[in-house]
Each structure stands twice: as C-alpha cells, then as structure tokens.
CSV table of C-alpha atoms and ligand atoms in Angstrom, one decimal:
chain,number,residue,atom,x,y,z
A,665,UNK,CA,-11.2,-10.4,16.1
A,666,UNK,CA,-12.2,-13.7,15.5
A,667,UNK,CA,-9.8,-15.7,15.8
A,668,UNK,CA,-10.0,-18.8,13.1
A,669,UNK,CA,-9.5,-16.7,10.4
A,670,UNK,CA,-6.8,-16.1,8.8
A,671,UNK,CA,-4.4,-12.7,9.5
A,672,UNK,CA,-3.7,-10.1,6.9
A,673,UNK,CA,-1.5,-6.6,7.8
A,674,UNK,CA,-1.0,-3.8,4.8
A,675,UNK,CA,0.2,-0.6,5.2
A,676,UNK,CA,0.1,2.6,3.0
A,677,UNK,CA,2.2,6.0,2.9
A,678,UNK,CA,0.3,9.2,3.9
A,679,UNK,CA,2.6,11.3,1.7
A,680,UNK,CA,-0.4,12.4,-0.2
A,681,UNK,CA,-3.7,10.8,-2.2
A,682,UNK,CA,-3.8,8.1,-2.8
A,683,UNK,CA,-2.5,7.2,-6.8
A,684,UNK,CA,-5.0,5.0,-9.3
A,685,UNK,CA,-1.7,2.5,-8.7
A,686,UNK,CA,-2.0,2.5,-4.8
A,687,UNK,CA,-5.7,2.1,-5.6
A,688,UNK,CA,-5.6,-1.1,-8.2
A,689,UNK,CA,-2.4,-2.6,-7.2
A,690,UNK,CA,-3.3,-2.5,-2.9
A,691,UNK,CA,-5.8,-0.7,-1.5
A,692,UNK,CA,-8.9,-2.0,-4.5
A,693,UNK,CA,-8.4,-5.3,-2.7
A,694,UNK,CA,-8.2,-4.8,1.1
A,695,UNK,CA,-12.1,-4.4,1.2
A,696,UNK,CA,-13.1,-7.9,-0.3
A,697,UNK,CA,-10.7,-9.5,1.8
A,698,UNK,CA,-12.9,-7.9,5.2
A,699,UNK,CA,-15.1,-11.2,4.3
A,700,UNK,CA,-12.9,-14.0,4.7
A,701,UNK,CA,-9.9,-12.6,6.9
A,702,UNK,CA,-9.5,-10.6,10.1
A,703,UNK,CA,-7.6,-7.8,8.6
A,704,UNK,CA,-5.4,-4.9,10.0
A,705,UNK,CA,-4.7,-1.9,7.9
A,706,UNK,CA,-2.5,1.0,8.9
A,707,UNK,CA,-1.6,4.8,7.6
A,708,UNK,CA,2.1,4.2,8.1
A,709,UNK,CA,3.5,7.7,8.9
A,710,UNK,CA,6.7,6.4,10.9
A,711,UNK,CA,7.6,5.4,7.3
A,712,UNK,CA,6.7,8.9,5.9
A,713,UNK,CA,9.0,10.8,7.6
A,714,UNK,CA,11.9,8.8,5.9
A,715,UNK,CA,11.8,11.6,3.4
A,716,UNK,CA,11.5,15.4,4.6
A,717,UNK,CA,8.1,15.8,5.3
A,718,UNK,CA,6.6,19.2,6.2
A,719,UNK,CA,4.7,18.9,10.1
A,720,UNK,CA,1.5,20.4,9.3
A,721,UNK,CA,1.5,18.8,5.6
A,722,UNK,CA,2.1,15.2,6.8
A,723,UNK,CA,-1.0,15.8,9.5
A,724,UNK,CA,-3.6,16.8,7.1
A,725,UNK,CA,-2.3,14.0,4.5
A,726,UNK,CA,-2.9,11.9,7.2
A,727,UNK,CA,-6.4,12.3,8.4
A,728,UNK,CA,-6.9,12.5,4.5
A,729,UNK,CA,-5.8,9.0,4.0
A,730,UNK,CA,-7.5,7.2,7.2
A,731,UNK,CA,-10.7,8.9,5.5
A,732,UNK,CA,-10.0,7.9,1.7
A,733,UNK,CA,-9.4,4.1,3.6
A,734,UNK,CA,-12.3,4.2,5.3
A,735,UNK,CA,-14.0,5.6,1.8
A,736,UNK,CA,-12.5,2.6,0.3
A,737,UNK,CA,-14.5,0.5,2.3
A,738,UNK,CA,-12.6,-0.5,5.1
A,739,UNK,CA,-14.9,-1.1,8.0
A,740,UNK,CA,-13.1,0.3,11.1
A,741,UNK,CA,-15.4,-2.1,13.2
A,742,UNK,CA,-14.7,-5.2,11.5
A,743,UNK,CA,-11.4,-4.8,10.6
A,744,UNK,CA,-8.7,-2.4,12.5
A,745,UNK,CA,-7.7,0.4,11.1
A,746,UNK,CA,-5.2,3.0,12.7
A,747,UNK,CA,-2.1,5.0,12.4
A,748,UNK,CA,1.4,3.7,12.7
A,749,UNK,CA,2.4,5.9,15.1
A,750,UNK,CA,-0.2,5.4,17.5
A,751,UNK,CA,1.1,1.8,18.9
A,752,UNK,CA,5.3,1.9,19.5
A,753,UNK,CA,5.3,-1.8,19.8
A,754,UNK,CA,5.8,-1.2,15.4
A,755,UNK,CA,9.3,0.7,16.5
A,756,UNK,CA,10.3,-1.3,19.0
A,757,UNK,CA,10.1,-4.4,17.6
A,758,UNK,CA,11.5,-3.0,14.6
A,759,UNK,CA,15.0,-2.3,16.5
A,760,UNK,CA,14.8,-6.4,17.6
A,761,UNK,CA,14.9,-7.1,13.9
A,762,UNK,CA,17.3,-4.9,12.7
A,763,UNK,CA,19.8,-6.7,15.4
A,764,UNK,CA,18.7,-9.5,13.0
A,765,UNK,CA,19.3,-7.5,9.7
A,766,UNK,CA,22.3,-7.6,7.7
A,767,UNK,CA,23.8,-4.3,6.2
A,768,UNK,CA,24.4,-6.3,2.7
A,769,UNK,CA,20.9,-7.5,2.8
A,770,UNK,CA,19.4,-3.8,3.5
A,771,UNK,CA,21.8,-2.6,0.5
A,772,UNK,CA,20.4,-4.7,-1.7
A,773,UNK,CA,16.8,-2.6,-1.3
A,774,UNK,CA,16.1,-1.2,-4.8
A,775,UNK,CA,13.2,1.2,-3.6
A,776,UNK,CA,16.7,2.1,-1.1
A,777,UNK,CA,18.7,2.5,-4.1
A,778,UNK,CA,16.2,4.7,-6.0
A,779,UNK,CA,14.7,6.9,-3.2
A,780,UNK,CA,18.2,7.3,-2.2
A,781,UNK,CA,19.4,8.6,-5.7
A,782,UNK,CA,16.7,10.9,-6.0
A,783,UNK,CA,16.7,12.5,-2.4
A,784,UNK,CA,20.4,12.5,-2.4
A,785,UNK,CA,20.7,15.1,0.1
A,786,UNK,CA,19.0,13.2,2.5
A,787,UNK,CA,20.1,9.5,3.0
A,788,UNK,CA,19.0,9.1,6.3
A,789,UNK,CA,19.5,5.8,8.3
A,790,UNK,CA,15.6,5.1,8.6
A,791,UNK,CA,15.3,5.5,4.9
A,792,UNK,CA,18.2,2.5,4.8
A,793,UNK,CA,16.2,0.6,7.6
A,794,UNK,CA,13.0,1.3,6.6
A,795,UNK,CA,12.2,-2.3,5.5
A,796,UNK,CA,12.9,-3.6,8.7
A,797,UNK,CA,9.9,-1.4,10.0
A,798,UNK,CA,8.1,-2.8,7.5
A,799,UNK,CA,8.8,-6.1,8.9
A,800,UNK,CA,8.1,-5.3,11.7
A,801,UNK,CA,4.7,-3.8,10.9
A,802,UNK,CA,3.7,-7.5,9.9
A,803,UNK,CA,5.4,-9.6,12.3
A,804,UNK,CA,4.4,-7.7,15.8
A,805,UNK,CA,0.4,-9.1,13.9
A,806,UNK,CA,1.7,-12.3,13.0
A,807,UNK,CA,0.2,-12.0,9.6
A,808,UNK,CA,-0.3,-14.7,6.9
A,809,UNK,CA,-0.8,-12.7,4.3
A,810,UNK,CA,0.0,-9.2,3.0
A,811,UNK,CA,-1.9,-7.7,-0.2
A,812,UNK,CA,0.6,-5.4,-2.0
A,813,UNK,CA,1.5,-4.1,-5.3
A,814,UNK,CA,5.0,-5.8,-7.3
A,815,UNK,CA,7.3,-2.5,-5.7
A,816,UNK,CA,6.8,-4.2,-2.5
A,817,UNK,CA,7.6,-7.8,-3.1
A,818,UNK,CA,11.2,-7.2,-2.3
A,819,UNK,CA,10.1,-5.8,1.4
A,820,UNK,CA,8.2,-8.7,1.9
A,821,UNK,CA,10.7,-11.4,0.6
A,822,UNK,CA,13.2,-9.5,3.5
A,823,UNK,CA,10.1,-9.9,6.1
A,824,UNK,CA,10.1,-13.7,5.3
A,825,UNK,CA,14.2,-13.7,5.7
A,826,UNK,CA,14.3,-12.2,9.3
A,827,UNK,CA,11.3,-14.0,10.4
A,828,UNK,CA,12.7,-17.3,9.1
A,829,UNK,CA,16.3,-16.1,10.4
A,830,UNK,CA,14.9,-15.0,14.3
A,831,UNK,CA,13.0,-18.3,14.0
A,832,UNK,CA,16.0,-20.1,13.7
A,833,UNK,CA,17.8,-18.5,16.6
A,834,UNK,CA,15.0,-18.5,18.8
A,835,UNK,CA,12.8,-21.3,18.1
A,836,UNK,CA,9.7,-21.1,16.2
A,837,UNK,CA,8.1,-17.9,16.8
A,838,UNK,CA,6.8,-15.5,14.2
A,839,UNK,CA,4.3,-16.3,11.4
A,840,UNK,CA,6.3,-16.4,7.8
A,841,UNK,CA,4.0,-14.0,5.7
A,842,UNK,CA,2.8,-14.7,2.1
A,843,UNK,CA,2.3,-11.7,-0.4
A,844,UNK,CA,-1.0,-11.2,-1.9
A,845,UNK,CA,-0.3,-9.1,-5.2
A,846,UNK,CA,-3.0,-9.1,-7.8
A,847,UNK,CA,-2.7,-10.9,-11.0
A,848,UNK,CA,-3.3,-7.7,-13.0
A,849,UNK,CA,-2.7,-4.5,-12.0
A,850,UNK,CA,0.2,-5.2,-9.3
A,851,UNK,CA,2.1,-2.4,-11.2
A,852,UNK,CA,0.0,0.6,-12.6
A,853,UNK,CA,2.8,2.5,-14.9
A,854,UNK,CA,3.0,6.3,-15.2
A,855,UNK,CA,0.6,7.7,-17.9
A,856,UNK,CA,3.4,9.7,-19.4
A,857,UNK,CA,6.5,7.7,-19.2
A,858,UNK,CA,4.9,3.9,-19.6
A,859,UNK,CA,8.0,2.4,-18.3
A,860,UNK,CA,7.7,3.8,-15.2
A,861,UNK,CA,5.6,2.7,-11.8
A,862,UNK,CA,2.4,5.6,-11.5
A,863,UNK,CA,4.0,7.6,-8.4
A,864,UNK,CA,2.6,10.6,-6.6
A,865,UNK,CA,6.3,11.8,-6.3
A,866,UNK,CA,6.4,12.1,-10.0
A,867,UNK,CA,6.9,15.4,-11.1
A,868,UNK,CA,4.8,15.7,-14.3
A,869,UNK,CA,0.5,16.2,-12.3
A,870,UNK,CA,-0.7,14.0,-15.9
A,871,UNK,CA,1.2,11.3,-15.1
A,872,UNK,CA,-0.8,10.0,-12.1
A,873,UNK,CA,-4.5,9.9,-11.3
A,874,UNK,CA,-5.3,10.8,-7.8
A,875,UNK,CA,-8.3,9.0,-6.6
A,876,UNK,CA,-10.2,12.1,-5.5
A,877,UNK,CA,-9.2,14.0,-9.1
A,878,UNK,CA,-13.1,15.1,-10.5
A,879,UNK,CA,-13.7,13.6,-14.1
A,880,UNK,CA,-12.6,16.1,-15.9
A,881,UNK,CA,-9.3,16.1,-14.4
A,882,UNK,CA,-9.2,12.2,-14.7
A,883,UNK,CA,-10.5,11.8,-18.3
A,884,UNK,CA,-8.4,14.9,-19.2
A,885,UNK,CA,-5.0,13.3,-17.9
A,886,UNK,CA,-6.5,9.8,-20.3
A,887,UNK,CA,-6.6,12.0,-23.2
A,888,UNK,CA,-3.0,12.9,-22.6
A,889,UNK,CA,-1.4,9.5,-22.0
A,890,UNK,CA,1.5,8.4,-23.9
A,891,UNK,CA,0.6,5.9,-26.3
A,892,UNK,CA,2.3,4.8,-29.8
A,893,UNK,CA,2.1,5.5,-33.3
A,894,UNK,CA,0.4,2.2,-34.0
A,895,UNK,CA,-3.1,3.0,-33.3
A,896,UNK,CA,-4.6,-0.4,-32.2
A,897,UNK,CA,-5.9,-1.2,-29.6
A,898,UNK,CA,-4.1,-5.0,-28.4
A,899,UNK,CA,-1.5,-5.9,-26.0
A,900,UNK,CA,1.7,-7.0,-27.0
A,901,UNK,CA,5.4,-6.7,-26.4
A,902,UNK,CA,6.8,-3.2,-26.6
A,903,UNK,CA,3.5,-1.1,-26.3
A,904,UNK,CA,4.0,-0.2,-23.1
A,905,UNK,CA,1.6,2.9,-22.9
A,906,UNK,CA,-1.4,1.1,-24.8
A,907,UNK,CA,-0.7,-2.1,-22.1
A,908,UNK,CA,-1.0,0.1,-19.7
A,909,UNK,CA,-4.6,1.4,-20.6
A,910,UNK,CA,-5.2,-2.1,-21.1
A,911,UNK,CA,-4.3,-3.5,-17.5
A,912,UNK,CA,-6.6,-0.4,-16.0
A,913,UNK,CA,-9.8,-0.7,-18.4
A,914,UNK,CA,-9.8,-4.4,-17.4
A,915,UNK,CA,-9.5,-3.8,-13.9
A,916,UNK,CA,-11.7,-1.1,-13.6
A,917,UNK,CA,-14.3,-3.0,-15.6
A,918,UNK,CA,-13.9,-6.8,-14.9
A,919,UNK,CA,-13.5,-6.8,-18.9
A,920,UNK,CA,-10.7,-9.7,-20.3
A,921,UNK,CA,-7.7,-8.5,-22.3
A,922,UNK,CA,-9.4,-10.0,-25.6
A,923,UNK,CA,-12.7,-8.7,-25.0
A,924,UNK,CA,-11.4,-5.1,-24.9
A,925,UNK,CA,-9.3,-5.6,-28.0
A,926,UNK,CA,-12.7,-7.0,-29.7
A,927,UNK,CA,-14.4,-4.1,-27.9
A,928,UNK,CA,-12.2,-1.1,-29.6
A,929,UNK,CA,-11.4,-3.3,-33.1
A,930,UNK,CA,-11.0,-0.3,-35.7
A,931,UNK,CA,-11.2,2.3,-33.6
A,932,UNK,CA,-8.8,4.6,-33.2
A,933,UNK,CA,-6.6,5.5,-29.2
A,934,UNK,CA,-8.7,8.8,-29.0
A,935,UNK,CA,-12.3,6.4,-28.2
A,936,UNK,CA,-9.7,4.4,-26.2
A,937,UNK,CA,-8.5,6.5,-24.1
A,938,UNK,CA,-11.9,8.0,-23.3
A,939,UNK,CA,-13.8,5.0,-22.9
A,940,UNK,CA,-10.6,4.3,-20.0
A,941,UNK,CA,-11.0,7.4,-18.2
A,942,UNK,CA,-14.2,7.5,-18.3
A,943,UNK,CA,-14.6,3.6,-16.6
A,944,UNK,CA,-11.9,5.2,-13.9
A,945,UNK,CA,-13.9,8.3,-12.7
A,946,UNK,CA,-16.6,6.3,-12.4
A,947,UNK,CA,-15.7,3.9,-10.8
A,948,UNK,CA,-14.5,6.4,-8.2
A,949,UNK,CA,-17.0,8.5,-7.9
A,950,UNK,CA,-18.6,6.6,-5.3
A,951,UNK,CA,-15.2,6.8,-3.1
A,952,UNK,CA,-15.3,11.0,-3.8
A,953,UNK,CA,-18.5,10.9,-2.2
A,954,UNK,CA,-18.1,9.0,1.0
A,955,UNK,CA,-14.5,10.7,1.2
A,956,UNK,CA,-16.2,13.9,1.4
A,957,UNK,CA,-18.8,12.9,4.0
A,958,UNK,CA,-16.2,11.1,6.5
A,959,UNK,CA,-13.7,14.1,6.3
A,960,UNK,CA,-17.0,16.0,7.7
A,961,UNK,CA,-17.2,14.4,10.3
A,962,UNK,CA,-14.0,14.1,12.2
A,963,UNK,CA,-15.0,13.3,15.6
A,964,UNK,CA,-16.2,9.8,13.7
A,965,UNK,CA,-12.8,9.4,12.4
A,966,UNK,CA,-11.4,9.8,15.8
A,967,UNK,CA,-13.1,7.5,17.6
A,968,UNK,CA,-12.3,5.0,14.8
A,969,UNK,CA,-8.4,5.4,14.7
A,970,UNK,CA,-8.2,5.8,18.4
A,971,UNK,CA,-10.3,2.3,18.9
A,972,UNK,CA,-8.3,0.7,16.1
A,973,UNK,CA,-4.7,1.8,17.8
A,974,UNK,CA,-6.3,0.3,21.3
A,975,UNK,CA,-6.9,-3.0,19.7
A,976,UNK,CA,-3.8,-3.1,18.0
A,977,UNK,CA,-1.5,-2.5,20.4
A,978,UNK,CA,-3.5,-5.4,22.6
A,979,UNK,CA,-2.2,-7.3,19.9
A,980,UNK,CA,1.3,-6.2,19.9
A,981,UNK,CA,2.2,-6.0,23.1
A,982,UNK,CA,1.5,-9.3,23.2
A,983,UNK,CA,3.6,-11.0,20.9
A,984,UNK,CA,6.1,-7.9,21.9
A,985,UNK,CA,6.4,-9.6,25.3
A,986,UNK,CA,7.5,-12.6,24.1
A,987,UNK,CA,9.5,-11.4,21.9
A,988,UNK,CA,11.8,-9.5,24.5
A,989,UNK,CA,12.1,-13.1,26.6
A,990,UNK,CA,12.9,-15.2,23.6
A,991,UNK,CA,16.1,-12.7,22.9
A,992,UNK,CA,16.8,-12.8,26.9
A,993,UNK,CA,15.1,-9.4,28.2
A,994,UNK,CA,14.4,-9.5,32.0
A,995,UNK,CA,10.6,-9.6,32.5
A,996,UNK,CA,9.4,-5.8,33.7
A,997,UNK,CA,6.5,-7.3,35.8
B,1281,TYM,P1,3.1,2.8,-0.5
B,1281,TYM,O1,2.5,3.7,0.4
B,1281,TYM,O2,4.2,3.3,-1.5
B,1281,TYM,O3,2.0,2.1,-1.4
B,1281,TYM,C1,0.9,1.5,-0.9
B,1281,TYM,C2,0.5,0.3,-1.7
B,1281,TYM,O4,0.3,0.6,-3.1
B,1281,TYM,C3,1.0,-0.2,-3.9
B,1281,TYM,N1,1.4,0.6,-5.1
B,1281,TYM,C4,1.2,0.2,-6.4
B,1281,TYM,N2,0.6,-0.9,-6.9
B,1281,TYM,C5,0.5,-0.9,-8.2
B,1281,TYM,N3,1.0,0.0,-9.1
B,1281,TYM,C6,1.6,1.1,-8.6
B,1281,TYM,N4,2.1,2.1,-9.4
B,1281,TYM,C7,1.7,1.3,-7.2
B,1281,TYM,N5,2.3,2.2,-6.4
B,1281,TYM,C8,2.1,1.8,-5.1
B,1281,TYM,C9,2.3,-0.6,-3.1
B,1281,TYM,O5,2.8,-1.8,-3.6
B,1281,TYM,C10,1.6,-0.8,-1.7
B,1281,TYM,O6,1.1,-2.1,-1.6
B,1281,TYM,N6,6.3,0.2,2.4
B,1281,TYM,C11,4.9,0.3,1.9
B,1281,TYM,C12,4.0,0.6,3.1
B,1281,TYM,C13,4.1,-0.4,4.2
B,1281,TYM,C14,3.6,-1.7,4.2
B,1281,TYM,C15,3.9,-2.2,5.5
B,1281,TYM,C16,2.9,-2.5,3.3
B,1281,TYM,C17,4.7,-0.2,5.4
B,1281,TYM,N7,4.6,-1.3,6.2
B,1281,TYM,C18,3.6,-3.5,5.8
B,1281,TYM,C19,2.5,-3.8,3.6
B,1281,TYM,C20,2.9,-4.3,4.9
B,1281,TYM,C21,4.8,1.5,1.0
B,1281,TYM,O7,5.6,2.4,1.0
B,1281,TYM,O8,3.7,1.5,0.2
C-alpha cells in the first residue's frame, strides 16, 4: 500500500445481503474512496457469530458478501479485502482493549441494549464486547478514517475512547479514528415502519430492499411503502415515510431535495413511489450482474481473500507486536 495516503478500515456483517441501507449509508461509498485512500475492507464474521448463526448458512453468506463487495467495486488489488477471521491479530488485540474497557461504558451500547432485548435468550459476552472487536478491527490498521452509517457512530466514539485512554497509559501509540458517515443517507429507515433503521433482521421481507432483489421485487416492495395520507411529495417534519423516499431518490439519483419536490409537484405517491424504485433497481442492476459473474468464479474469489488476509495480517502483526511490549509482554523472538 502506498504509504502517504491516508488509512481507512470498514467492516460489514455477513448475516445475509446486503440491505439498500448497508448499501447507501456504507458500502455506496467505500469504492470512491479507493482513489484517494489506501483502504481496508473486511466481511466481519467473528462479529456474526454474536447471534446464533447456522454453520453452513454463515459460510455461504459469506462468500456471498466478499462477492457483492467486490461487485460493489472494491478492487481486491488496490485495496484489501478479506475476511475477519482469516488474521487473529483482530481477536487478539481485541482482548488488550477490553483490559482497557469499562463494563459501564460497554452497558451504555444501545445496538447492546437492543440486540440484547430482541435475542433475549441469548445474551452472550461477545455480543456485550462486541464493540471492543470493533475497535479493535480499526486500531490493529491504525485507521484515520472509517465510513459508516449513523448506527455505528456510537462504536466508533468507544474506538476513539480506548485508543485515547491506552494512549494515555502507554504513551502515544494508536491512530484516533474519525467517522466518515454520509450527509444523506447515513440512516436508510424501514419501508414499512418509517421510524425504524432498514434491517435485514426485520421480520416483515417489504420492509427492506436486498441489493440483489430483481426489479420487480424492488419496485414492488416501493409500491408498498408506508407513506401518509397527505399525498405530496416534500420533506418536512413528521412524514417520516415520504422523507424516507426522499433521502433514497436523491441518493440514488444525485437529484437535490427541492428538485425532486419540483420534480413530482401535483402528482400523486403512486408516480412517486415508482419513479423511486425504479432509480433503485437500476442503479443496481449493474452490481446483479457482476455479482453473478464473481460468484462463478470462485477460485478468483479465493485468491483474492486469501491475498487480502496475507497483507493484512503483515499489517497487524506489526502494530500487534508493539502493542504486546507497550503493555509489558516478554518479546517471543
Ligand atoms: P453492519 O454489518 O450492521 O452494517 C454495515 C454498514 O452498513 C451501515 N448500515 C446502514 N446505513 C444506513 N442505513 C441503514 N439502515 C443501515 N444499516 C446498516 C452500518 O452503519 C455499517 O456501516 N459493527 C459493524 C461492522 C463492523 C465495523 C468494524 C464497521 C465491525 N467492525 C470496523 C466499521 C469498522 C456492523 O455491524 O455493521
């Protein structure tokens, strides 16, 4: 990598396809940022299995989502691109931190709070110290900046505290990351209840595009979003659904907020909502395609995520090093 440029590190789930919110609020951005930053990307499974996660499910999801990154324009030559689990320097650099983690700070977690309400049979320890993995993910890269949607702004903020905090103990060490959430789009809501983030856990299939769901299916699940009774076509306060719609037709189509309202002036949510899912499968037709080619070819892919673990763990086991004789490990060699 070359190394003036500036670091960036993001990570994504592969509990499943990618959502249109994974898409506009994260993943939309990491390709454009290939130009001006050396950039790292990573399937992060060790965070997958913090929820129960069938073996042979969480495989195929995650070749699925190394190709759908690579369909997303990631350039496994220029950039790295690899799986989580592949380079152990993530988890063991994650217990360091969490020796520099407070159990008050980790409570605090709302995505903790939430994913620990709804899989309340199940609140394991890594789901409590999951964001110290997360931290981990960035700091073992010493990244500058990480491009994610709102729901992760909380991790991050916690990255900054125990980098800040070990820096402090240890003398100046890690790199304190900066977020890089878009302006629009950093939180895609749920077609059917407006109010809430566009999840692939939801239960309800037409409340969440997947970005490999054929037109039909995509303009389909448009026709059925909830909307208001107002039937025009303008952001403001309160029209949650309608804002929505808004924040995705403009960021599918490079379109301002005032231009779309101009654009649909007297026409009624049913040309709306067509025109917006329409703009969405086509804009990700192109990522069908390649998605389709890559996942034919999987010796490619493996040479690509093998190569990208190599180099990142070159990385790593650099900084891991260190690490281990700032906090007063006896050197192994
Ligand atoms: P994950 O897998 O839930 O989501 C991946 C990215 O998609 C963004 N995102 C959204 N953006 C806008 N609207 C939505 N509805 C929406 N849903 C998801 C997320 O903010 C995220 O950027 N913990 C992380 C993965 C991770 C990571 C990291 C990220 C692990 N280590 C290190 C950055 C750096 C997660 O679960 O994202």
């Amino acid at each position: 990598m070359e190394n003036e440029k500036k670091l960036i590190f993001s990570g994504i789930q592969p509990t499943g396809t990618f959502t249109l919110g994974n898409y506009i609020g994260a993943v939309r951005n990491w390709a454009p940022l290939q130009e001006e930053y050396n950039c790292i990307y990573s399937i992060v499974d060790l965070h997958a299995i913090t929820v129960t996660q069938d073996p042979a499910t969480l495989r195929k999801h995650s070749m699925e989502a190394y190709a759908l990154l690579l369909a997303c324009g990631i350039d496994p030559k220029r950039s790295i691109a690899f799986f989580q689990s592949h380079n152990p320097s993530h988890a063991e650099l994650s217990w360091v931190l969490s020796c520099a983690t407070q159990f008050g700070e980790l409570s605090r977690m709302t995505q903790f709070k939430d994913k620990s309400a709804k899989h309340a049979d199940n609140i394991n320890a890594g789901l409590f110290t999951y964001p110290v993995l997360m931290a981990a993910d960035i700091l073992a890269y010493n990244a500058d900046l990480v491009p994610i949607g709102a729901d992760q702004k909380q991790h991050l903020e916690l990255a900054r505290n125990i980098a800040q905090r070990f820096n402090q103990r240890y003398g100046d060490f890690f790199t304190v990351p900066d977020g890089y959430i878009p302006k629009l789009g950093a939180r895609v809501m749920s077609l059917q209840n407006p109010t809430k983030k566009m999840s692939k856990s939801d239960e309800n299939p037409n409340a969440c595009i997947l970005i490999l769901d054929d037109k039909d299916t995509i303009v389909r699940k448009f026709k059925r979003a909830v909307t208001d009774s107002e039937a025009c076509v303008r952001y403001a306060e309160g029209k949650d659904g309608i804002n929505n719609l808004i924040t995705i037709y403009s960021s599918m189509t490079g379109k301002t907020v005032e231009e779309i309202e101009r654009e649909f002036d007297g026409k009624g949510y049913g040309d709306f909502k067509l025109a917006v899912g329409e703009a969405v499968a086509d804009a990700l037709e192109p990522i069908r395609t390649e998605y389709a080619k890559l996942m034919g070819d999987k010796a490619y892919l493996k040479e690509c995520y093998t190569e990208g673990a190599e180099r990142a763990r070159r990385i790593t086991q650099r900084t891991l090093s260190k690490v281990y004789r700032k906090v007063g490990f006896v050197d192994a060699r």
